[in-house]
Coordinates of N, CA and C and ligand atoms in Angstrom, one line a residue:
X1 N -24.3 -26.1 -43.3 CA -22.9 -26.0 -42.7 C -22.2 -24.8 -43.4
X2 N -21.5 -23.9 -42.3 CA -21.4 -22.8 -43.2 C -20.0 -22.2 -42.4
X3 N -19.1 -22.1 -43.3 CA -17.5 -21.8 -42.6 C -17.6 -20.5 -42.6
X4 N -16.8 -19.9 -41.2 CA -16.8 -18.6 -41.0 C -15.5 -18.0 -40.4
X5 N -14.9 -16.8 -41.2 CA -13.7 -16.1 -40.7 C -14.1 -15.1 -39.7
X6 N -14.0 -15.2 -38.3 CA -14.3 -14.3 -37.2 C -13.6 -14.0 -36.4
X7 N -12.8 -12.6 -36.9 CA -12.0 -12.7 -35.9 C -12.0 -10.7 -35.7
X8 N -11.3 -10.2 -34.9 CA -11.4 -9.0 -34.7 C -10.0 -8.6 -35.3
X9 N -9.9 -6.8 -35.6 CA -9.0 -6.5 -36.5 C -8.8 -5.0 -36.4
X10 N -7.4 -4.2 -36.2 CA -7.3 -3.1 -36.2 C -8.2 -2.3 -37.2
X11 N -8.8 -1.0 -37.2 CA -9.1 0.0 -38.4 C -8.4 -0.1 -39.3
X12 N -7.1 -0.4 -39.5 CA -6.5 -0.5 -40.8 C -6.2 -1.8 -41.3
X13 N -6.3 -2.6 -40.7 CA -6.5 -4.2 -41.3 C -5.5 -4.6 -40.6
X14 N -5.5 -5.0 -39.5 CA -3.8 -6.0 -39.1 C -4.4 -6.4 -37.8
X15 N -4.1 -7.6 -37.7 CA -5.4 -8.6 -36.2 C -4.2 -9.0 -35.2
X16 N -2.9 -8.7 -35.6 CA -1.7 -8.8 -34.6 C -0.6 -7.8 -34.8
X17 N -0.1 -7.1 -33.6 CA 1.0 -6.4 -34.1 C 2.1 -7.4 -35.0
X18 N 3.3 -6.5 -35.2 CA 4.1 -7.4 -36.0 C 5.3 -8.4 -35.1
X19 N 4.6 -7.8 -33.9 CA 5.7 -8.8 -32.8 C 4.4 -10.1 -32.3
X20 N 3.4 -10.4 -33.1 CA 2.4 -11.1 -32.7 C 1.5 -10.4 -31.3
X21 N 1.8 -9.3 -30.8 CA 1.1 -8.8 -29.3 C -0.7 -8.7 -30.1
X22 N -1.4 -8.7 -28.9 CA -3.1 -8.5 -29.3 C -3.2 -7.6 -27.8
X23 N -2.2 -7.3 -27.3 CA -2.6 -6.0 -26.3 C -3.5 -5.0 -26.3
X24 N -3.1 -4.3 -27.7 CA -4.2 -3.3 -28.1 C -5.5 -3.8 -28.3
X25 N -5.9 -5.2 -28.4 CA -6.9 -5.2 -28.2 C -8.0 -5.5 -27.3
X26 N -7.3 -6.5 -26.4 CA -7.5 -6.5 -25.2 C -8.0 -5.4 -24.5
X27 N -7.1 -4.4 -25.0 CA -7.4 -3.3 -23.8 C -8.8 -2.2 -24.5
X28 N -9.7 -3.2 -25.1 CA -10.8 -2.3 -25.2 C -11.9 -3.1 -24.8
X29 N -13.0 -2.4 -24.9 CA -14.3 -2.6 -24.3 C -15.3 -2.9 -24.9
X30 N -15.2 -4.4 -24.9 CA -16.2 -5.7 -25.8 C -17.3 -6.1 -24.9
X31 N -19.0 -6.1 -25.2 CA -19.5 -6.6 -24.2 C -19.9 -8.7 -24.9
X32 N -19.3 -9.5 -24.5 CA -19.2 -10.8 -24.3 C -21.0 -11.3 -24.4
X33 N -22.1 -10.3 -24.2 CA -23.2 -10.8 -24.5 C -24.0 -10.0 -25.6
X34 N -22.9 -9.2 -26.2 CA -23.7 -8.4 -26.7 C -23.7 -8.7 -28.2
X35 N -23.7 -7.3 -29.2 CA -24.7 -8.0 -30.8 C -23.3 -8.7 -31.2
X36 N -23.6 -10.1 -32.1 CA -22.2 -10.3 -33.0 C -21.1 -11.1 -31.9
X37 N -21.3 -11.1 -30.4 CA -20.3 -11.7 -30.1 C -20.1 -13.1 -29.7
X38 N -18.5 -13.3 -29.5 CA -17.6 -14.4 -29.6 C -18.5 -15.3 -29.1
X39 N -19.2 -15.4 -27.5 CA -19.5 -16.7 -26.8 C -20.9 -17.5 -27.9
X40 N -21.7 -16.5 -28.3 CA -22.4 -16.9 -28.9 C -22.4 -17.8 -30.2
X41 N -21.8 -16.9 -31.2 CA -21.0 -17.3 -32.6 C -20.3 -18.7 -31.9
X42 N -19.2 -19.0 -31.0 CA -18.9 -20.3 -30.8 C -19.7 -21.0 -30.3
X43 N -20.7 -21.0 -29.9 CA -21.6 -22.2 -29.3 C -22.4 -23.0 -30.8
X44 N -22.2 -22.6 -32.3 CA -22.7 -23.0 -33.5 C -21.7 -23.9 -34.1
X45 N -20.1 -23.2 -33.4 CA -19.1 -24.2 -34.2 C -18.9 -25.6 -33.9
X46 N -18.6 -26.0 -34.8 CA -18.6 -27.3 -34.3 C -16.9 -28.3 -34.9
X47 N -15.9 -27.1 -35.4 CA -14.5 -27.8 -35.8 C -13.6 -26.6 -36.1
X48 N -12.8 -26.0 -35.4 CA -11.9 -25.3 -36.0 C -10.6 -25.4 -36.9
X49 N -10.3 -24.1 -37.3 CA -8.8 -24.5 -37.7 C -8.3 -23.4 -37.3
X50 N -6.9 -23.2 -37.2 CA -5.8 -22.0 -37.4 C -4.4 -22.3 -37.6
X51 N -3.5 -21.3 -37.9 CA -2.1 -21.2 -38.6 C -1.6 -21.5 -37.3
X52 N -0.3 -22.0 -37.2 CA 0.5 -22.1 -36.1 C 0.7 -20.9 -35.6
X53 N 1.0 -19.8 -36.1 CA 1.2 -18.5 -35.2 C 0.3 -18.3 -34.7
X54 N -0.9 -18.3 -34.5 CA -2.1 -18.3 -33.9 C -2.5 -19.1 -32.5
X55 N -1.8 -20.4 -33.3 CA -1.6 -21.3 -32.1 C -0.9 -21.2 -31.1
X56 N 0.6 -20.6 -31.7 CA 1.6 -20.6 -30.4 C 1.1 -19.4 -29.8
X57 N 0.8 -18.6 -30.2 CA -0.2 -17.4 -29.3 C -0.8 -17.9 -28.3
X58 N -2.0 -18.6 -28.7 CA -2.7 -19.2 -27.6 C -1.9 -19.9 -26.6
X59 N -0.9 -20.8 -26.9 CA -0.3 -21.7 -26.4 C 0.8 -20.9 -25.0
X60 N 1.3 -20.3 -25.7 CA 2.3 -18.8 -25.1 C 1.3 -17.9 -24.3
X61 N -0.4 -18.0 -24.1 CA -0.6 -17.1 -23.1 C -1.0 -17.5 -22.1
X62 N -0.7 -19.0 -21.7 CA -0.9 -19.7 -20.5 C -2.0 -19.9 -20.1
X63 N -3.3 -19.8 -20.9 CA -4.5 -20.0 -20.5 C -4.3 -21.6 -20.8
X64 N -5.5 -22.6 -20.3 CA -5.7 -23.6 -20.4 C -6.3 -23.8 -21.7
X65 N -6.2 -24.4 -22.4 CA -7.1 -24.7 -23.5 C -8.4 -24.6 -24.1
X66 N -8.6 -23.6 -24.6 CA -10.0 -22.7 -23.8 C -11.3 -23.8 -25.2
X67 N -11.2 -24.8 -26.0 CA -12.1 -25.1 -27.5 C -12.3 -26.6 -26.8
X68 N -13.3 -27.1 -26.8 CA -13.9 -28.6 -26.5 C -13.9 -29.1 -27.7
X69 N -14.3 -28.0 -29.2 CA -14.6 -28.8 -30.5 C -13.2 -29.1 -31.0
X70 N -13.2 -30.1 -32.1 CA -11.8 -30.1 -32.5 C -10.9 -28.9 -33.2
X71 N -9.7 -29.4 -33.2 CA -9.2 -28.3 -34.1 C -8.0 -28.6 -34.2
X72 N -8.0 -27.9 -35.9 CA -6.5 -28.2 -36.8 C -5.9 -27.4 -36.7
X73 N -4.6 -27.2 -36.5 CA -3.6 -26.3 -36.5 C -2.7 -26.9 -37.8
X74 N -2.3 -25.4 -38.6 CA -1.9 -25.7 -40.2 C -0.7 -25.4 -39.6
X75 N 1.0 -26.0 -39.5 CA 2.0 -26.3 -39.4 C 3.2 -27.1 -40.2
X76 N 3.9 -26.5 -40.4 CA 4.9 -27.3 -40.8 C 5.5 -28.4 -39.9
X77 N 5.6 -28.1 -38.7 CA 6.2 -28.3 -37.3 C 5.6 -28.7 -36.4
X78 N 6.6 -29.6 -35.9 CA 6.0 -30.6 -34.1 C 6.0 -29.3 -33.4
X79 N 4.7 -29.4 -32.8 CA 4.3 -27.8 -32.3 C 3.4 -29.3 -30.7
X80 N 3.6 -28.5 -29.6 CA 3.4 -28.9 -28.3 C 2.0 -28.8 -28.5
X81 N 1.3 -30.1 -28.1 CA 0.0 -30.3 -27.6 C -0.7 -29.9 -26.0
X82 N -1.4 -29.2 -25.8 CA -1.7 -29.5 -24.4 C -2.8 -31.0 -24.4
X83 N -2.1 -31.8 -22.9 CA -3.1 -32.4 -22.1 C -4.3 -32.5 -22.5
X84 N -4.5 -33.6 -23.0 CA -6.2 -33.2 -23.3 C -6.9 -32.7 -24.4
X85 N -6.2 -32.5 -24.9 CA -6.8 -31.2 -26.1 C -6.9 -32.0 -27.6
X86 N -8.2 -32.1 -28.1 CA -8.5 -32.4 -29.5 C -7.8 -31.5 -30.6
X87 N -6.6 -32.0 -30.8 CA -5.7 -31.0 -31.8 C -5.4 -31.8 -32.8
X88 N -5.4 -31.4 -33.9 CA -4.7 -32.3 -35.1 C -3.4 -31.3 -35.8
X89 N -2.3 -31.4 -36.1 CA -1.3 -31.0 -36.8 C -1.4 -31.6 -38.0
X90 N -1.6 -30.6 -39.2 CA -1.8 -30.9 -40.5 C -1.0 -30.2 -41.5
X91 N -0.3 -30.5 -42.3 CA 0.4 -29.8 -42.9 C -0.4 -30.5 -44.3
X92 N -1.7 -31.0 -44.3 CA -2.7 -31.6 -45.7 C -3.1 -30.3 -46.2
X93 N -3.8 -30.5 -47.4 CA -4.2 -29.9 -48.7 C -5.5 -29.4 -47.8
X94 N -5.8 -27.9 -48.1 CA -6.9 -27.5 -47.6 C -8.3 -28.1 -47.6
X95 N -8.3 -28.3 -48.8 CA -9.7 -29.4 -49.3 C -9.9 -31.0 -48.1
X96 N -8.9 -31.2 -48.3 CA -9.1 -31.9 -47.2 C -9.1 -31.6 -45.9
X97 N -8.5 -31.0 -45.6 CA -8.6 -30.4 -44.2 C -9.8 -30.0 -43.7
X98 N -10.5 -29.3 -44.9 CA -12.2 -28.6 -44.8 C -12.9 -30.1 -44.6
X99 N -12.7 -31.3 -45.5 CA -13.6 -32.4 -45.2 C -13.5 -33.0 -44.2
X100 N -12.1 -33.2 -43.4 CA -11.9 -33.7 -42.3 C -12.6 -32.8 -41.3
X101 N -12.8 -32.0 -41.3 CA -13.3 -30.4 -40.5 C -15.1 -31.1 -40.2
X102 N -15.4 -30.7 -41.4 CA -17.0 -31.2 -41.9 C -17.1 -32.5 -41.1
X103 N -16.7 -33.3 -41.5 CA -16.5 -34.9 -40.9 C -16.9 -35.2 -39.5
X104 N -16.4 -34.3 -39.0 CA -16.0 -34.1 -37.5 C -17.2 -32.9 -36.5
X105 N -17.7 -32.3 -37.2 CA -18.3 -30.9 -36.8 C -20.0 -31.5 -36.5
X106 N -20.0 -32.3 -37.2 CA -21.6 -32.7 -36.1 C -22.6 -31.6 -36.7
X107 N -22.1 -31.9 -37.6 CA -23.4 -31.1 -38.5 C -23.6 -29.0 -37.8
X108 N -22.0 -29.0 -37.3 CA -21.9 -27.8 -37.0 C -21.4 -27.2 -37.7
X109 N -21.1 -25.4 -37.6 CA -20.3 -25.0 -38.6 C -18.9 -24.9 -38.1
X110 N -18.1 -24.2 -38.9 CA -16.5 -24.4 -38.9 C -16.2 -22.8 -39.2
X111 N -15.1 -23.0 -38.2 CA -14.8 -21.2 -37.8 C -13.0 -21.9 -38.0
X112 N -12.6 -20.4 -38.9 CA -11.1 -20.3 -39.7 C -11.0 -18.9 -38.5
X113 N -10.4 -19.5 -37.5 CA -9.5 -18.3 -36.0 C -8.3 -17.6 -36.9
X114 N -7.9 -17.5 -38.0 CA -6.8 -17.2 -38.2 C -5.5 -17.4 -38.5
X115 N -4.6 -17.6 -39.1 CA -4.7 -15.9 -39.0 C -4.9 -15.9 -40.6
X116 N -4.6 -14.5 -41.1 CA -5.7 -13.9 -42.7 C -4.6 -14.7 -43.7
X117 N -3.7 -15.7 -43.7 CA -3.1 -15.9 -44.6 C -4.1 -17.7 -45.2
X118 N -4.4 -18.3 -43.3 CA -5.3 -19.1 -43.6 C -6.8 -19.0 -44.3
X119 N -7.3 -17.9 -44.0 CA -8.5 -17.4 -44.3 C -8.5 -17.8 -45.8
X120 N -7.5 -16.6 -46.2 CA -7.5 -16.7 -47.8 C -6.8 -18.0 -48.5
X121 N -6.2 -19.0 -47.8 CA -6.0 -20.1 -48.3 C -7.3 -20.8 -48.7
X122 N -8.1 -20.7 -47.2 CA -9.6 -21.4 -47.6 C -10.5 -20.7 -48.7
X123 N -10.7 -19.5 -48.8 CA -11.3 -18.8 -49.9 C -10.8 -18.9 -51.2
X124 N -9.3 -19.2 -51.7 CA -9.0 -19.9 -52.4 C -9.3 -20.7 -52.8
X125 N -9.5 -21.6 -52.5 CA -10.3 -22.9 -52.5 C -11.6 -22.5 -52.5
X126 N -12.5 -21.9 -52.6 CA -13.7 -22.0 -52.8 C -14.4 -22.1 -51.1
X127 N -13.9 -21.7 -50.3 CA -14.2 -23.1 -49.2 C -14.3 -22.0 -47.8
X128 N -14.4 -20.5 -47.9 CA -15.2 -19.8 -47.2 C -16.6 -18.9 -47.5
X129 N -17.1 -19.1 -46.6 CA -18.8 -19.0 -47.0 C -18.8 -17.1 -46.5
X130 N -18.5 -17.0 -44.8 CA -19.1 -15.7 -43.9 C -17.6 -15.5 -43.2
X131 N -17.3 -13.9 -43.2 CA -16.4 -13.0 -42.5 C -16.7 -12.3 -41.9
X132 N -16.6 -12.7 -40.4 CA -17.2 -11.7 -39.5 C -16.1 -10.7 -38.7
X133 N -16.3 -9.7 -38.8 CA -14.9 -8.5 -38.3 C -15.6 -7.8 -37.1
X134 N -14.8 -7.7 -36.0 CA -15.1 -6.8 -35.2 C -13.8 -5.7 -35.4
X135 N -14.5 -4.4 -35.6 CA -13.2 -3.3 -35.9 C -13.5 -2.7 -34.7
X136 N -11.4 -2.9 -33.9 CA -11.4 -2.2 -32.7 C -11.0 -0.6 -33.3
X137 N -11.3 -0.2 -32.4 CA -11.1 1.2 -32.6 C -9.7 1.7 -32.4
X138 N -8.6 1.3 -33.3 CA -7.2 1.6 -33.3 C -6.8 1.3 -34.3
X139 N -5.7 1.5 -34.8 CA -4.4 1.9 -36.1 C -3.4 1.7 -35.3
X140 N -2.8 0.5 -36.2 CA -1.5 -0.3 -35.7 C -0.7 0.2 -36.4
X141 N -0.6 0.6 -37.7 CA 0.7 1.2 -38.7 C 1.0 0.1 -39.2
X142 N 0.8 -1.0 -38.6 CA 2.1 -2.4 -39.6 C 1.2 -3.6 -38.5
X143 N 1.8 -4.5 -38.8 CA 1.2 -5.9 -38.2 C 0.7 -6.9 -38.9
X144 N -0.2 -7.9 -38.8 CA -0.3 -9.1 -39.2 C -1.8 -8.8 -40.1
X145 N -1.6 -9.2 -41.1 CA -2.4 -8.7 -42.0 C -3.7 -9.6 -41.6
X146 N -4.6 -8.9 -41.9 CA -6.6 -9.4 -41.8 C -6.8 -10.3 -43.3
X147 N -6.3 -10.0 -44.0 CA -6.8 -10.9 -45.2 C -5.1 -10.5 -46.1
X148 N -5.2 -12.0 -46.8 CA -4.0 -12.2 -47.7 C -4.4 -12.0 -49.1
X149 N -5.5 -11.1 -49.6 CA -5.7 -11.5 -50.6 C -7.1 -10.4 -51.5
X150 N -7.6 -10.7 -52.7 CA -9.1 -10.0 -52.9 C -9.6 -10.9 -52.6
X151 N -10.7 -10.4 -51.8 CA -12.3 -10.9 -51.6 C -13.4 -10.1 -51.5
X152 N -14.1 -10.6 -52.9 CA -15.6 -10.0 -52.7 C -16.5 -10.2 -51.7
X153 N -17.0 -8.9 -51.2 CA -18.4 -9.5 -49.9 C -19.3 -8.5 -50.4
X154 N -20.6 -9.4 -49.4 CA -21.9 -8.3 -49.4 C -22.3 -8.4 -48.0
X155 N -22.2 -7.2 -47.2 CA -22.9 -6.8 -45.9 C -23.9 -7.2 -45.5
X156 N -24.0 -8.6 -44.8 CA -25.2 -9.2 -44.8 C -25.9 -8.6 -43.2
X157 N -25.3 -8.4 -42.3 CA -25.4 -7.8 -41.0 C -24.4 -6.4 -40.1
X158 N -24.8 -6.1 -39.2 CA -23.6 -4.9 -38.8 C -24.4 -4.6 -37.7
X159 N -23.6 -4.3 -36.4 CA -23.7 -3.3 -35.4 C -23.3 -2.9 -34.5
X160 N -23.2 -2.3 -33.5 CA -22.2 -1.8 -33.0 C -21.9 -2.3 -31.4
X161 N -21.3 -2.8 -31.1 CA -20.9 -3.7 -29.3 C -20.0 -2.8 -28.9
X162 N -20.5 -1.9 -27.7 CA -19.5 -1.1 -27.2 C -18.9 -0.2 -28.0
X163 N -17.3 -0.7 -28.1 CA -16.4 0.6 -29.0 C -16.0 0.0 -30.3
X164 N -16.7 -1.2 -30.5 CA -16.3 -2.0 -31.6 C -17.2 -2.0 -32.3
X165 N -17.1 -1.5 -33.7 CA -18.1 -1.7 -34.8 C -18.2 -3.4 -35.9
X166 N -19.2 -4.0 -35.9 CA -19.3 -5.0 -35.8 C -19.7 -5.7 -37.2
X167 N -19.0 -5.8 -38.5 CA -19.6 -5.9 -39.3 C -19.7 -7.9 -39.7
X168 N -21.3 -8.4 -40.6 CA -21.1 -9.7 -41.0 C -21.5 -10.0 -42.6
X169 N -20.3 -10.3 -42.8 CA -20.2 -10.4 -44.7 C -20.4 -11.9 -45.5
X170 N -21.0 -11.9 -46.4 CA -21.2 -13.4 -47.3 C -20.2 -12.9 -48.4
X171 N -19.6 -14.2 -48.9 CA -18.3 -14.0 -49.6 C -19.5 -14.1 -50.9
X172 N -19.0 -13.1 -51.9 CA -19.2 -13.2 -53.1 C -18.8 -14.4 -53.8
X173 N -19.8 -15.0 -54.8 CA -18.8 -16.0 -55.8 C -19.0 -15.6 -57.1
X174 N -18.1 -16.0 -57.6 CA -17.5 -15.3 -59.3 C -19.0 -15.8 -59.8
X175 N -19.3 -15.3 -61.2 CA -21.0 -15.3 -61.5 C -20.9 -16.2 -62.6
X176 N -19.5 -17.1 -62.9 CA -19.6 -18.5 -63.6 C -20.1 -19.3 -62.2
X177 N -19.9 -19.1 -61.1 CA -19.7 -20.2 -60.2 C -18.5 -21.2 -59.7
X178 N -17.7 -21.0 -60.8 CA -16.4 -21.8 -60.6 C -15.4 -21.1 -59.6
X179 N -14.9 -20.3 -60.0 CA -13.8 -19.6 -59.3 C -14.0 -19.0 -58.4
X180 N -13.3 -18.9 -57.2 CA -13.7 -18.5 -55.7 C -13.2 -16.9 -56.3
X181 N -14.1 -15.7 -55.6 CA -13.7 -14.4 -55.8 C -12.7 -13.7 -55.1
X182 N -11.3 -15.0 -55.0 CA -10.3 -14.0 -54.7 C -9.2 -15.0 -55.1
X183 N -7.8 -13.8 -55.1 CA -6.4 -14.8 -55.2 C -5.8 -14.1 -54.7
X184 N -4.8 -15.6 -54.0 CA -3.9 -15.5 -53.1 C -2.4 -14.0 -53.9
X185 N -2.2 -13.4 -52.9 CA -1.5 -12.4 -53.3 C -0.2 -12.5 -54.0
X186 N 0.5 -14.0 -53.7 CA 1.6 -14.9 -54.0 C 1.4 -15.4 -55.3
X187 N 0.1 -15.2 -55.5 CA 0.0 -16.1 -57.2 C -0.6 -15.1 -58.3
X188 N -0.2 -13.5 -57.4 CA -0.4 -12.7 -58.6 C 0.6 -12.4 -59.2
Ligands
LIG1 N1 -7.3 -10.1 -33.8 C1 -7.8 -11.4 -33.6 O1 -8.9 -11.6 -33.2 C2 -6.9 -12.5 -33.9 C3 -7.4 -13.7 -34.3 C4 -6.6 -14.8 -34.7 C5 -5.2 -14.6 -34.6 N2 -4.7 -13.4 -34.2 C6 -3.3 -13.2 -34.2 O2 -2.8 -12.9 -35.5 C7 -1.5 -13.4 -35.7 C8 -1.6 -14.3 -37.0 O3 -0.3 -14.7 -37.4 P1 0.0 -15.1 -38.9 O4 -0.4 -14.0 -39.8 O5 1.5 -15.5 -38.8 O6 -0.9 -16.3 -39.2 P2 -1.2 -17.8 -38.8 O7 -2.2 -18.3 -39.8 O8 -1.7 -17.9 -37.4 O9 0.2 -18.6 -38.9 C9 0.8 -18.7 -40.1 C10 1.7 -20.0 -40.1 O10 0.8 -21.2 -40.2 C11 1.5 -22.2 -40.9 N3 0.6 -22.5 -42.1 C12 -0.2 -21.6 -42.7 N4 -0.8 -22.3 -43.8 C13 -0.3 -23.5 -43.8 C14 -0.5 -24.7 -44.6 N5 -1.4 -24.6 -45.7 N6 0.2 -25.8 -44.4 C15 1.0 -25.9 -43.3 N7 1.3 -24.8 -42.5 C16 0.6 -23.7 -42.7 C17 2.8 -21.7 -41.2 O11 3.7 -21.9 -40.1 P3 4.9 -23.0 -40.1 O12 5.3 -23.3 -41.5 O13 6.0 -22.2 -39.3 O14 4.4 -24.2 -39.3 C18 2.6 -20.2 -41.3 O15 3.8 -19.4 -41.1 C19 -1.1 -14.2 -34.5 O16 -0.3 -13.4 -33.7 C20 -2.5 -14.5 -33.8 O17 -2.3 -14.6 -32.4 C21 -5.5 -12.4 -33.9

């Protein structure tokens, strides 16, 4: 079972403008069957999670609820359910959240949607494994940061889909074993 950060991300590191828009990325040219992509990578997950800003994104673009697997949304706040939808509102200890995740995932793995402040919560914790980046071909100047934090990787895969270069990383671990190879930027 193996947790994975996958999500796509301007050339300069920012996965949402600073008004939360993902227009810019939309408006490029991903092929859906091609190396590294989304439909495939989700058909292994088997429990998500993401930050409420991520959520109300989704929630705010009027699609229907597009995930069958479950999924946590990290919140402070009574945040709107759709109909139907396997959601949990958690404001728990990441550790737990990952085993309630696990618990639930059917011996699948577990995808962290974002956004990079959750990521590096979970890598904090010891508790991300693979970071998979699709880099669109743009520079936002400012926006919603890709990662909160240092993290060691090693380029385990790469290639290129369309106009998006496609890279997939295994997180380094410190070479005691104990300490995850990164800290949150807040506790430096
Ligand atoms: N480019 C892509 O492929 C991609 C992928 C994913 C997301 N996105 C976009 O990127 C943006 C990410 O926004 P963001 O950086 O604000 O991050 P986010 O992780 O989506 O949301 C952050 C919020 O989640 C809540 N939260 C985080 N950790 C928590 C914890 N441990 N316990 C309880 N609540 C917690 C807090 O909200 P409250 O305290 O207010 O509840 C926090 O302000 C969104 O616009 C999203 O749509 C882009």
């Amino acid at each position: 079972m193996t947790t994975h950060f996958y999500t796509a991300t301007s050339l300069d590191g920012f996965i949402a403008t600073t008004e939360h828009s993902l227009e810019w990325l939309f408006a490029q040219d991903f092929d859906m069957e091609g190396p590294m992509a989304y439909p495939a990578f989700v058909d292994g997950i088997g429990a998500l999670v993401m930050g409420a800003s991520t959520y109300e994104w989704l929630l705010r673009s009027g699609e229907p609820w597009g995930y069958t697997q479950p999924t946590w949304v990290l919140t402070h706040r009574e945040l709107h359910i759709p109909k139907g939808a396997d959601i949990r509102l958690t404001q728990a200890g990441i550790v737990q959240v990952h085993e309630e995740m696990t618990a639930a995932a059917g011996g699948k793995d577990l995808w962290i949607a974002g956004g990079g402040g959750v990521a590096a919560e979970f890598a904090a914790a010891g508790l991300l494994d693979e970071v998979w980046i699709q880099y669109a071909p743009v520079m936002l100047g400012a926006g919603q940061p890709l990662f909160t934090g240092r993290l060691d990787l090693e380029l385990v895969d790469s290639a290129r889909n369309r106009d998006f270069l496609c890279g997939r990383y295994r997180v380094r671990r410190a070479s005691t074993g104990e300490a995850p190879a990164t800290r949150l930027l807040d506790e430096s």
